[in-house]
Amino acid sequence: MTFQAIHRSFAGRVAERPDATLFELPGGRVVTYGETAELAQRIAARLVADGVVAGDRVAMQVDKSWEAIALYLAVLQVGGMFLPLNTAYTGHEMEHFLTDAEPRVLVCSPARLGEYAGRASESLVVETLGADGDGTLLAGLDAVAPHTDVYAAAPSDPAAILYTSGTTGRSKGAVLTHRNLASNCAALTEAWRYTSGDRLIHALPIFHTHGLFVAMNLTLTTGASVFYLPRFDLDTVIALLPKATVLMGVPTFYTRLAGDGRLDRERVATMRLFVSGSAPLLASDHEAFAGRTGQAILERYGMTETCMNTSNPYDGARKPGTVGPALPGIEVRVADRETGAQVPDGEVGSIEVRGPNVFAGYWRLPEKTAAEFRADGFFITGDVGRIDEDGYVVIVGRDKDLVISGGFNVYPKEIEELIDAHPDVLESAVIGVPHPDFGETVVAVVVLRPGVDAGAVDGAGILAFIAPDLARFKQPRAVQIVESLPRNVMGKVQKAELRKRYAGLFTA
Ligand code: MCA
Ligand code: AMP
């Protein structure tokens, strides 16, 4: 397949149909391909004036806006590395990303300028961008000549860094290349028959692979349009369904939709595709949705490090509880965790991936990168599964200590460290338990120090202690104070035992 970087493909669509709609915004405003391209070129001029050169990181922590997508395109155009960050991250969490990635420019929301202004230096420019296009990034841009040079990105050049945590230590920056993004976008466009005629309901955040590299890249490179929503709002999505053709979401979207009396076949008559990913979709939710709409949700499987790996077919059986076969050009195998030897189909093992979608490595961490790859180039996902009789991948669990709440990843270790810093806490174990809305939710199991009066310390106090340093979505929804944690003979905390013990906390 010939290589064309995402921003080049986008430019091609702009040249063909500059007046075509790209964004339909909540108030009814329409933004065209041409307008987006022009703003991207002016932002590119600003980034260049801020000193950005090829290879520089441009970090963005802003509320969702169409201008933020123009910023993404501008960063690609000048050869920078785009670093989007969850708006929920606190200053404590941001500290690591900023010191580790050393961005040349940080674009933050105007409301948070006070937190970051002090970081501005010879090597870091702090810009602001608000949800309505306010802020310094765009101020006075009308008078700035568009930057028309386009960086000639080689396939192996880095395009983005997305932070993703390991089970131990700090978050690692996954470096994605232009080839990773372009090849995955091309594979999905073909697999999902995505075209310029599509009208996507975009209700995901744009700081993760799902909302940015899947939903937006497919749109930008095909000439399709998006109903661009600030977040998932059930009423708004229900109202848009009759005008749209595609929805991409996390399982929580589908649980909420299926629980709404307004969802029926007639309402989804123009919809040709519902995609689910980022977390497991329960087979029962798949079936409930099909019962209401007559349409089978297409479930696919991906990771920050690999973009999308597998997908249920567009034509052919979409099997509930499976994530489908490998996408074209991508190899997926199930191997023995210890030896890396492939196991026969049907046997459970480590899910491993190789292909043009697999990232270049963790930012400045060659040893950690090497540890996640086999000698033959397969990447060890940390997911556990098997391949069924039709060649579909079935994910049965995770090797990594990770909770996925509403599609957001939460790493227990990070929360345990914060809880353990509480003066009255001896130790803690953070686990995920089933939750009817978020799929899984976070629970902390805490042991107090000997001599601490259990009546004097409660879950609320522990939560209040960690809250300032932890994004809201990572905060435990329950704290269980116990005498001791269950351990195996090696002294390792048995989280499986705890998960079993608290499995019913949020479900009847
Ligand atoms: C919001 N809250 C959450 C979550 N989202 N808590 C736990 N888990 C969450 N996911 C907090 C809010 O701050 C709020 O706190 C309270 O929970 C209730 O919020 P609610 O209004 O119900 O939530 P919401 O705003 O409707 O958001 C739920 C959501 C959202 C729509 C599921 O989390 C979401 O858009 N998730 C998508 C995440 C995503 O894009 N993941 C892809 C990454 P309070 O009440 O205290 O104010 S993974 C990826 O990219 C890989 C590669 C892949 O395969 O796709
Ligand atoms: P992230 O690190 O945010 O990219 O999350 C990637 C992880 O999400 C994968 O390693 C899986 O554990 C999980 N995941 C993504 N899609 C699915 C899916 N369809 N079913 C089950 N788990 C999924």
PDB file of C-alpha atoms in Angstrom, residues 72-347:
ATOM      1  CA  TYR A  72      -3.505  18.556  15.552  1.00  0.00           C
ATOM      2  CA  LEU A  73      -3.300  18.996  11.766  1.00  0.00           C
ATOM      3  CA  ALA A  74      -0.938  21.949  12.190  1.00  0.00           C
ATOM      4  CA  VAL A  75       1.409  19.909  14.361  1.00  0.00           C
ATOM      5  CA  LEU A  76       1.516  17.121  11.747  1.00  0.00           C
ATOM      6  CA  GLN A  77       2.054  19.688   8.986  1.00  0.00           C
ATOM      7  CA  VAL A  78       5.190  21.115  10.627  1.00  0.00           C
ATOM      8  CA  GLY A  79       6.580  17.682  11.519  1.00  0.00           C
ATOM      9  CA  GLY A  80       5.940  18.001  15.239  1.00  0.00           C
ATOM     10  CA  MET A  81       4.827  15.289  17.628  1.00  0.00           C
ATOM     11  CA  PHE A  82       1.289  15.777  18.867  1.00  0.00           C
ATOM     12  CA  LEU A  83       0.808  15.080  22.575  1.00  0.00           C
ATOM     13  CA  PRO A  84      -2.855  15.226  23.611  1.00  0.00           C
ATOM     14  CA  LEU A  85      -3.644  15.016  27.328  1.00  0.00           C
ATOM     15  CA  ASN A  86      -6.830  14.258  29.244  1.00  0.00           C
ATOM     16  CA  THR A  87      -8.420  17.446  30.569  1.00  0.00           C
ATOM     17  CA  ALA A  88      -9.180  15.579  33.801  1.00  0.00           C
ATOM     18  CA  TYR A  89      -5.481  15.308  34.699  1.00  0.00           C
ATOM     19  CA  THR A  90      -4.504  17.335  37.731  1.00  0.00           C
ATOM     20  CA  GLY A  91      -1.322  19.380  38.041  1.00  0.00           C
ATOM     21  CA  HIS A  92       0.282  16.479  39.893  1.00  0.00           C
ATOM     22  CA  GLU A  93      -0.368  14.124  36.975  1.00  0.00           C
ATOM     23  CA  MET A  94       0.655  16.709  34.368  1.00  0.00           C
ATOM     24  CA  GLU A  95       4.019  17.253  36.035  1.00  0.00           C
ATOM     25  CA  HIS A  96       5.313  13.912  34.795  1.00  0.00           C
ATOM     26  CA  PHE A  97       4.090  14.336  31.208  1.00  0.00           C
ATOM     27  CA  LEU A  98       5.626  17.784  30.892  1.00  0.00           C
ATOM     28  CA  THR A  99       8.996  16.897  32.389  1.00  0.00           C
ATOM     29  CA  ASP A 100       9.208  13.620  30.495  1.00  0.00           C
ATOM     30  CA  ALA A 101       8.073  14.815  27.059  1.00  0.00           C
ATOM     31  CA  GLU A 102       9.722  18.255  27.240  1.00  0.00           C
ATOM     32  CA  PRO A 103       7.273  19.883  24.853  1.00  0.00           C
ATOM     33  CA  ARG A 104       8.261  23.022  22.968  1.00  0.00           C
ATOM     34  CA  VAL A 105       4.676  24.301  23.262  1.00  0.00           C
ATOM     35  CA  LEU A 106       1.935  23.522  25.774  1.00  0.00           C
ATOM     36  CA  VAL A 107      -1.574  24.552  24.739  1.00  0.00           C
ATOM     37  CA  CYS A 108      -3.832  24.612  27.808  1.00  0.00           C
ATOM     38  CA  SER A 109      -7.326  25.904  28.473  1.00  0.00           C
ATOM     39  CA  PRO A 110      -7.495  29.582  29.457  1.00  0.00           C
ATOM     40  CA  ALA A 111      -8.970  28.598  32.830  1.00  0.00           C
ATOM     41  CA  ARG A 112      -5.831  26.647  33.713  1.00  0.00           C
ATOM     42  CA  LEU A 113      -3.268  29.185  32.533  1.00  0.00           C
ATOM     43  CA  GLY A 114      -2.570  30.140  36.143  1.00  0.00           C
ATOM     44  CA  GLU A 115      -1.326  26.624  36.826  1.00  0.00           C
ATOM     45  CA  TYR A 116       1.033  26.481  33.865  1.00  0.00           C
ATOM     46  CA  ALA A 117       2.128  30.067  33.199  1.00  0.00           C
ATOM     47  CA  GLY A 118       5.019  29.704  35.618  1.00  0.00           C
ATOM     48  CA  ARG A 119       6.473  26.917  33.478  1.00  0.00           C
ATOM     49  CA  ALA A 120       7.012  29.195  30.487  1.00  0.00           C
ATOM     50  CA  SER A 121      10.721  29.465  29.743  1.00  0.00           C
ATOM     51  CA  GLU A 122      13.262  29.729  26.949  1.00  0.00           C
ATOM     52  CA  SER A 123      12.355  26.189  25.998  1.00  0.00           C
ATOM     53  CA  LEU A 124       8.592  26.123  26.644  1.00  0.00           C
ATOM     54  CA  VAL A 125       5.918  28.410  25.218  1.00  0.00           C
ATOM     55  CA  VAL A 126       2.545  28.245  26.959  1.00  0.00           C
ATOM     56  CA  GLU A 127      -0.450  29.051  24.737  1.00  0.00           C
ATOM     57  CA  THR A 128      -4.149  28.855  25.573  1.00  0.00           C
ATOM     58  CA  LEU A 129      -7.144  27.617  23.609  1.00  0.00           C
ATOM     59  CA  GLY A 130     -10.700  27.713  24.917  1.00  0.00           C
ATOM     60  CA  ALA A 131     -13.682  25.633  23.834  1.00  0.00           C
ATOM     61  CA  ASP A 132     -14.981  28.610  21.809  1.00  0.00           C
ATOM     62  CA  GLY A 133     -11.699  29.273  20.059  1.00  0.00           C
ATOM     63  CA  ASP A 134     -10.688  31.921  22.591  1.00  0.00           C
ATOM     64  CA  GLY A 135      -7.160  32.160  23.978  1.00  0.00           C
ATOM     65  CA  THR A 136      -3.697  33.145  22.807  1.00  0.00           C
ATOM     66  CA  LEU A 137      -3.173  30.389  20.229  1.00  0.00           C
ATOM     67  CA  LEU A 138      -5.661  31.912  17.801  1.00  0.00           C
ATOM     68  CA  ALA A 139      -5.441  35.557  18.921  1.00  0.00           C
ATOM     69  CA  GLY A 140      -4.565  37.842  16.013  1.00  0.00           C
ATOM     70  CA  LEU A 141      -4.175  34.897  13.643  1.00  0.00           C
ATOM     71  CA  ASP A 142      -6.192  36.656  10.936  1.00  0.00           C
ATOM     72  CA  ALA A 143      -3.213  38.923  10.442  1.00  0.00           C
ATOM     73  CA  VAL A 144      -0.768  36.033  10.272  1.00  0.00           C
ATOM     74  CA  ALA A 145       0.155  34.647   6.879  1.00  0.00           C
ATOM     75  CA  PRO A 146      -0.743  30.955   6.583  1.00  0.00           C
ATOM     76  CA  HIS A 147       2.249  28.632   6.743  1.00  0.00           C
ATOM     77  CA  THR A 148       2.056  26.608   3.552  1.00  0.00           C
ATOM     78  CA  ASP A 149       5.206  24.491   3.761  1.00  0.00           C
ATOM     79  CA  VAL A 150       4.367  20.907   4.519  1.00  0.00           C
ATOM     80  CA  TYR A 151       6.915  18.739   6.289  1.00  0.00           C
ATOM     81  CA  ALA A 152       7.761  15.765   4.095  1.00  0.00           C
ATOM     82  CA  ALA A 153       7.066  13.133   6.722  1.00  0.00           C
ATOM     83  CA  ALA A 154       8.816   9.821   6.205  1.00  0.00           C
ATOM     84  CA  PRO A 155       6.770   6.769   7.210  1.00  0.00           C
ATOM     85  CA  SER A 156       8.997   6.176  10.230  1.00  0.00           C
ATOM     86  CA  ASP A 157       8.938   9.781  11.469  1.00  0.00           C
ATOM     87  CA  PRO A 158       7.141  10.246  14.795  1.00  0.00           C
ATOM     88  CA  ALA A 159       3.714  11.897  14.591  1.00  0.00           C
ATOM     89  CA  ALA A 160       2.437  11.663  18.153  1.00  0.00           C
ATOM     90  CA  ILE A 161       3.097  10.626  21.720  1.00  0.00           C
ATOM     91  CA  LEU A 162       0.258   9.213  23.782  1.00  0.00           C
ATOM     92  CA  TYR A 163       0.934   8.409  27.421  1.00  0.00           C
ATOM     93  CA  THR A 164      -0.127   5.051  28.688  1.00  0.00           C
ATOM     94  CA  SER A 165       0.766   3.510  32.012  1.00  0.00           C
ATOM     95  CA  GLY A 166       2.533   0.288  32.652  1.00  0.00           C
ATOM     96  CA  THR A 167       1.738  -1.854  35.636  1.00  0.00           C
ATOM     97  CA  THR A 168       4.732  -0.451  37.479  1.00  0.00           C
ATOM     98  CA  GLY A 169       6.389   2.920  37.423  1.00  0.00           C
ATOM     99  CA  ARG A 170       5.358   6.080  35.662  1.00  0.00           C
ATOM    100  CA  SER A 171       3.289   6.498  32.519  1.00  0.00           C
ATOM    101  CA  LYS A 172       5.220   5.802  29.355  1.00  0.00           C
ATOM    102  CA  GLY A 173       4.912   7.820  26.171  1.00  0.00           C
ATOM    103  CA  ALA A 174       3.999   5.590  23.233  1.00  0.00           C
ATOM    104  CA  VAL A 175       5.551   7.071  20.094  1.00  0.00           C
ATOM    105  CA  LEU A 176       3.328   6.612  17.051  1.00  0.00           C
ATOM    106  CA  THR A 177       4.753   7.150  13.583  1.00  0.00           C
ATOM    107  CA  HIS A 178       3.118   8.567  10.483  1.00  0.00           C
ATOM    108  CA  ARG A 179       3.076   5.032   9.091  1.00  0.00           C
ATOM    109  CA  ASN A 180       1.250   3.731  12.184  1.00  0.00           C
ATOM    110  CA  LEU A 181      -1.499   6.320  11.828  1.00  0.00           C
ATOM    111  CA  ALA A 182      -1.811   6.204   8.051  1.00  0.00           C
ATOM    112  CA  SER A 183      -1.738   2.419   7.688  1.00  0.00           C
ATOM    113  CA  ASN A 184      -4.314   1.890  10.438  1.00  0.00           C
ATOM    114  CA  CYS A 185      -6.567   4.570   9.024  1.00  0.00           C
ATOM    115  CA  ALA A 186      -6.401   2.970   5.577  1.00  0.00           C
ATOM    116  CA  ALA A 187      -7.100  -0.501   6.979  1.00  0.00           C
ATOM    117  CA  LEU A 188     -10.149   0.707   8.941  1.00  0.00           C
ATOM    118  CA  THR A 189     -11.496   2.830   6.083  1.00  0.00           C
ATOM    119  CA  GLU A 190     -11.555  -0.254   3.916  1.00  0.00           C
ATOM    120  CA  ALA A 191     -12.746  -2.653   6.616  1.00  0.00           C
ATOM    121  CA  TRP A 192     -15.619  -0.421   7.686  1.00  0.00           C
ATOM    122  CA  ARG A 193     -16.445   0.934   4.189  1.00  0.00           C
ATOM    123  CA  TYR A 194     -16.004   4.469   5.464  1.00  0.00           C
ATOM    124  CA  THR A 195     -16.653   7.104   2.746  1.00  0.00           C
ATOM    125  CA  SER A 196     -17.203  10.799   2.120  1.00  0.00           C
ATOM    126  CA  GLY A 197     -20.937  10.107   2.460  1.00  0.00           C
ATOM    127  CA  ASP A 198     -20.594   9.221   6.135  1.00  0.00           C
ATOM    128  CA  ARG A 199     -21.892  11.422   8.917  1.00  0.00           C
ATOM    129  CA  LEU A 200     -20.319  10.322  12.167  1.00  0.00           C
ATOM    130  CA  ILE A 201     -21.621  11.130  15.624  1.00  0.00           C
ATOM    131  CA  HIS A 202     -18.402  12.138  17.403  1.00  0.00           C
ATOM    132  CA  ALA A 203     -19.020  12.129  21.159  1.00  0.00           C
ATOM    133  CA  LEU A 204     -15.640  10.770  22.295  1.00  0.00           C
ATOM    134  CA  PRO A 205     -12.800  12.763  23.789  1.00  0.00           C
ATOM    135  CA  ILE A 206     -10.046  13.695  21.306  1.00  0.00           C
ATOM    136  CA  PHE A 207      -7.097  12.961  23.586  1.00  0.00           C
ATOM    137  CA  HIS A 208      -7.114   9.188  22.972  1.00  0.00           C
ATOM    138  CA  THR A 209      -6.622   6.870  20.035  1.00  0.00           C
ATOM    139  CA  HIS A 210     -10.331   6.089  19.759  1.00  0.00           C
ATOM    140  CA  GLY A 211     -11.624   9.642  19.341  1.00  0.00           C
ATOM    141  CA  LEU A 212      -8.596  11.039  17.480  1.00  0.00           C
ATOM    142  CA  PHE A 213      -6.823   8.398  15.407  1.00  0.00           C
ATOM    143  CA  VAL A 214      -9.864   6.251  14.698  1.00  0.00           C
ATOM    144  CA  ALA A 215     -12.858   8.587  14.548  1.00  0.00           C
ATOM    145  CA  MET A 216     -11.153  11.792  13.342  1.00  0.00           C
ATOM    146  CA  ASN A 217      -8.466  10.335  11.064  1.00  0.00           C
ATOM    147  CA  LEU A 218     -11.022   8.261   9.184  1.00  0.00           C
ATOM    148  CA  THR A 219     -13.150  11.355   8.709  1.00  0.00           C
ATOM    149  CA  LEU A 220     -10.344  13.767   7.774  1.00  0.00           C
ATOM    150  CA  THR A 221      -8.887  11.441   5.151  1.00  0.00           C
ATOM    151  CA  THR A 222     -12.130  10.380   3.462  1.00  0.00           C
ATOM    152  CA  GLY A 223     -13.964  13.699   3.278  1.00  0.00           C
ATOM    153  CA  ALA A 224     -16.760  12.578   5.631  1.00  0.00           C
ATOM    154  CA  SER A 225     -18.378  14.842   8.227  1.00  0.00           C
ATOM    155  CA  VAL A 226     -18.920  14.706  11.967  1.00  0.00           C
ATOM    156  CA  PHE A 227     -21.621  15.812  14.351  1.00  0.00           C
ATOM    157  CA  TYR A 228     -19.030  17.096  16.763  1.00  0.00           C
ATOM    158  CA  LEU A 229     -20.215  16.957  20.374  1.00  0.00           C
ATOM    159  CA  PRO A 230     -18.325  18.182  23.430  1.00  0.00           C
ATOM    160  CA  ARG A 231     -19.062  14.905  25.215  1.00  0.00           C
ATOM    161  CA  PHE A 232     -21.462  11.968  25.211  1.00  0.00           C
ATOM    162  CA  ASP A 233     -24.882  13.327  26.069  1.00  0.00           C
ATOM    163  CA  LEU A 234     -27.626  10.722  25.737  1.00  0.00           C
ATOM    164  CA  ASP A 235     -30.395  13.100  24.621  1.00  0.00           C
ATOM    165  CA  THR A 236     -28.204  14.739  22.002  1.00  0.00           C
ATOM    166  CA  VAL A 237     -27.014  11.445  20.572  1.00  0.00           C
ATOM    167  CA  ILE A 238     -30.564  10.063  20.479  1.00  0.00           C
ATOM    168  CA  ALA A 239     -31.679  13.211  18.631  1.00  0.00           C
ATOM    169  CA  LEU A 240     -28.850  12.958  16.083  1.00  0.00           C
ATOM    170  CA  LEU A 241     -29.242   9.272  15.232  1.00  0.00           C
ATOM    171  CA  PRO A 242     -31.830   9.883  12.461  1.00  0.00           C
ATOM    172  CA  LYS A 243     -29.400  12.204  10.647  1.00  0.00           C
ATOM    173  CA  ALA A 244     -26.237  10.157  11.020  1.00  0.00           C
ATOM    174  CA  THR A 245     -24.681   7.049   9.487  1.00  0.00           C
ATOM    175  CA  VAL A 246     -22.012   5.964  11.995  1.00  0.00           C
ATOM    176  CA  LEU A 247     -21.411   6.032  15.750  1.00  0.00           C
ATOM    177  CA  MET A 248     -18.122   5.074  17.383  1.00  0.00           C
ATOM    178  CA  GLY A 249     -18.128   4.627  21.123  1.00  0.00           C
ATOM    179  CA  VAL A 250     -17.098   2.815  24.260  1.00  0.00           C
ATOM    180  CA  PRO A 251     -19.461   0.164  25.684  1.00  0.00           C
ATOM    181  CA  THR A 252     -20.929   2.704  28.134  1.00  0.00           C
ATOM    182  CA  PHE A 253     -22.420   4.573  25.138  1.00  0.00           C
ATOM    183  CA  TYR A 254     -24.266   1.432  24.091  1.00  0.00           C
ATOM    184  CA  THR A 255     -25.399   0.484  27.586  1.00  0.00           C
ATOM    185  CA  ARG A 256     -26.876   3.956  28.004  1.00  0.00           C
ATOM    186  CA  LEU A 257     -28.490   3.940  24.543  1.00  0.00           C
ATOM    187  CA  ALA A 258     -29.976   0.467  24.984  1.00  0.00           C
ATOM    188  CA  GLY A 259     -31.439   1.584  28.294  1.00  0.00           C
ATOM    189  CA  ASP A 260     -33.352   4.424  26.631  1.00  0.00           C
ATOM    190  CA  GLY A 261     -36.949   3.873  25.544  1.00  0.00           C
ATOM    191  CA  ARG A 262     -36.509   6.078  22.465  1.00  0.00           C
ATOM    192  CA  LEU A 263     -34.058   3.693  20.787  1.00  0.00           C
ATOM    193  CA  ASP A 264     -35.761   1.621  18.113  1.00  0.00           C
ATOM    194  CA  ARG A 265     -35.355   0.451  14.520  1.00  0.00           C
ATOM    195  CA  GLU A 266     -36.958   3.527  13.028  1.00  0.00           C
ATOM    196  CA  ARG A 267     -34.629   5.891  14.886  1.00  0.00           C
ATOM    197  CA  VAL A 268     -31.541   4.161  13.496  1.00  0.00           C
ATOM    198  CA  ALA A 269     -32.867   3.739   9.946  1.00  0.00           C
ATOM    199  CA  THR A 270     -30.065   5.884   8.421  1.00  0.00           C
ATOM    200  CA  MET A 271     -27.368   4.349  10.634  1.00  0.00           C
ATOM    201  CA  ARG A 272     -25.171   1.813   8.869  1.00  0.00           C
ATOM    202  CA  LEU A 273     -22.538   1.180  11.532  1.00  0.00           C
ATOM    203  CA  PHE A 274     -22.205   1.143  15.312  1.00  0.00           C
ATOM    204  CA  VAL A 275     -18.615   0.527  16.435  1.00  0.00           C
ATOM    205  CA  SER A 276     -17.641  -0.367  20.000  1.00  0.00           C
ATOM    206  CA  GLY A 277     -14.192  -0.605  21.529  1.00  0.00           C
ATOM    207  CA  SER A 278     -11.711   0.446  24.225  1.00  0.00           C
ATOM    208  CA  ALA A 279     -13.259  -1.967  26.721  1.00  0.00           C
ATOM    209  CA  PRO A 280     -15.136  -5.265  26.543  1.00  0.00           C
ATOM    210  CA  LEU A 281     -18.718  -5.112  25.331  1.00  0.00           C
ATOM    211  CA  LEU A 282     -20.750  -7.692  27.195  1.00  0.00           C
ATOM    212  CA  ALA A 283     -22.391 -10.209  24.879  1.00  0.00           C
ATOM    213  CA  SER A 284     -25.671  -9.477  26.686  1.00  0.00           C
ATOM    214  CA  ASP A 285     -25.360  -5.752  25.862  1.00  0.00           C
ATOM    215  CA  HIS A 286     -24.591  -6.616  22.237  1.00  0.00           C
ATOM    216  CA  GLU A 287     -27.730  -8.730  22.104  1.00  0.00           C
ATOM    217  CA  ALA A 288     -29.902  -6.171  23.896  1.00  0.00           C
ATOM    218  CA  PHE A 289     -28.833  -3.492  21.396  1.00  0.00           C
ATOM    219  CA  ALA A 290     -29.522  -5.787  18.443  1.00  0.00           C
ATOM    220  CA  GLY A 291     -32.939  -6.597  19.875  1.00  0.00           C
ATOM    221  CA  ARG A 292     -33.838  -2.908  20.012  1.00  0.00           C
ATOM    222  CA  THR A 293     -32.361  -1.761  16.723  1.00  0.00           C
ATOM    223  CA  GLY A 294     -32.015  -4.805  14.493  1.00  0.00           C
ATOM    224  CA  GLN A 295     -28.334  -3.865  14.100  1.00  0.00           C
ATOM    225  CA  ALA A 296     -25.300  -5.769  15.347  1.00  0.00           C
ATOM    226  CA  ILE A 297     -22.666  -3.588  17.015  1.00  0.00           C
ATOM    227  CA  LEU A 298     -19.270  -4.068  15.363  1.00  0.00           C
ATOM    228  CA  GLU A 299     -16.719  -4.652  18.109  1.00  0.00           C
ATOM    229  CA  ARG A 300     -13.032  -4.084  17.471  1.00  0.00           C
ATOM    230  CA  TYR A 301      -9.904  -4.265  19.602  1.00  0.00           C
ATOM    231  CA  GLY A 302      -7.015  -1.853  19.865  1.00  0.00           C
ATOM    232  CA  MET A 303      -4.439  -0.274  22.099  1.00  0.00           C
ATOM    233  CA  THR A 304      -2.634   3.022  22.329  1.00  0.00           C
ATOM    234  CA  GLU A 305       0.605   1.282  21.309  1.00  0.00           C
ATOM    235  CA  THR A 306      -0.900  -0.452  18.285  1.00  0.00           C
ATOM    236  CA  CYS A 307      -3.942   1.509  17.114  1.00  0.00           C
ATOM    237  CA  MET A 308      -6.543  -1.072  15.985  1.00  0.00           C
ATOM    238  CA  ASN A 309      -5.556  -4.751  15.765  1.00  0.00           C
ATOM    239  CA  THR A 310      -8.716  -6.712  15.057  1.00  0.00           C
ATOM    240  CA  SER A 311     -12.247  -6.016  13.968  1.00  0.00           C
ATOM    241  CA  ASN A 312     -15.425  -7.950  13.540  1.00  0.00           C
ATOM    242  CA  PRO A 313     -16.310  -7.975   9.838  1.00  0.00           C
ATOM    243  CA  TYR A 314     -18.457  -5.413   8.079  1.00  0.00           C
ATOM    244  CA  ASP A 315     -19.987  -8.171   5.968  1.00  0.00           C
ATOM    245  CA  GLY A 316     -20.276 -11.464   7.738  1.00  0.00           C
ATOM    246  CA  ALA A 317     -20.892 -12.526  11.296  1.00  0.00           C
ATOM    247  CA  ARG A 318     -20.245 -10.020  14.075  1.00  0.00           C
ATOM    248  CA  LYS A 319     -19.954 -12.365  16.984  1.00  0.00           C
ATOM    249  CA  PRO A 320     -20.840 -11.062  20.439  1.00  0.00           C
ATOM    250  CA  GLY A 321     -18.036 -11.543  22.951  1.00  0.00           C
ATOM    251  CA  THR A 322     -15.359 -11.547  20.233  1.00  0.00           C
ATOM    252  CA  VAL A 323     -13.280  -8.780  18.687  1.00  0.00           C
ATOM    253  CA  GLY A 324     -12.999 -10.407  15.267  1.00  0.00           C
ATOM    254  CA  PRO A 325      -9.995 -11.434  13.192  1.00  0.00           C
ATOM    255  CA  ALA A 326      -6.833  -9.401  12.625  1.00  0.00           C
ATOM    256  CA  LEU A 327      -7.216  -6.440  10.290  1.00  0.00           C
ATOM    257  CA  PRO A 328      -5.597  -6.804   6.841  1.00  0.00           C
ATOM    258  CA  GLY A 329      -1.816  -6.396   6.974  1.00  0.00           C
ATOM    259  CA  ILE A 330      -1.707  -7.100  10.727  1.00  0.00           C
ATOM    260  CA  GLU A 331      -0.686 -10.358  12.388  1.00  0.00           C
ATOM    261  CA  VAL A 332      -2.236 -11.369  15.688  1.00  0.00           C
ATOM    262  CA  ARG A 333      -1.153 -14.525  17.497  1.00  0.00           C
ATOM    263  CA  VAL A 334      -1.748 -16.127  20.851  1.00  0.00           C
ATOM    264  CA  ALA A 335       1.453 -17.283  22.502  1.00  0.00           C
ATOM    265  CA  ASP A 336       2.761 -18.840  25.655  1.00  0.00           C
ATOM    266  CA  ARG A 337       3.437 -15.962  28.048  1.00  0.00           C
ATOM    267  CA  GLU A 338       6.804 -17.340  29.159  1.00  0.00           C
ATOM    268  CA  THR A 339       8.302 -18.756  25.981  1.00  0.00           C
ATOM    269  CA  GLY A 340       6.572 -16.714  23.307  1.00  0.00           C
ATOM    270  CA  ALA A 341       5.819 -19.877  21.361  1.00  0.00           C
ATOM    271  CA  GLN A 342       2.529 -19.747  19.482  1.00  0.00           C
ATOM    272  CA  VAL A 343      -0.141 -21.973  21.046  1.00  0.00           C
ATOM    273  CA  PRO A 344      -2.741 -23.916  19.022  1.00  0.00           C
ATOM    274  CA  ASP A 345      -5.978 -22.092  18.181  1.00  0.00           C
ATOM    275  CA  GLY A 346      -8.469 -22.420  20.990  1.00  0.00           C
ATOM    276  CA  GLU A 347      -5.855 -22.311  23.740  1.00  0.00           C
TER     277      GLU A 347
END
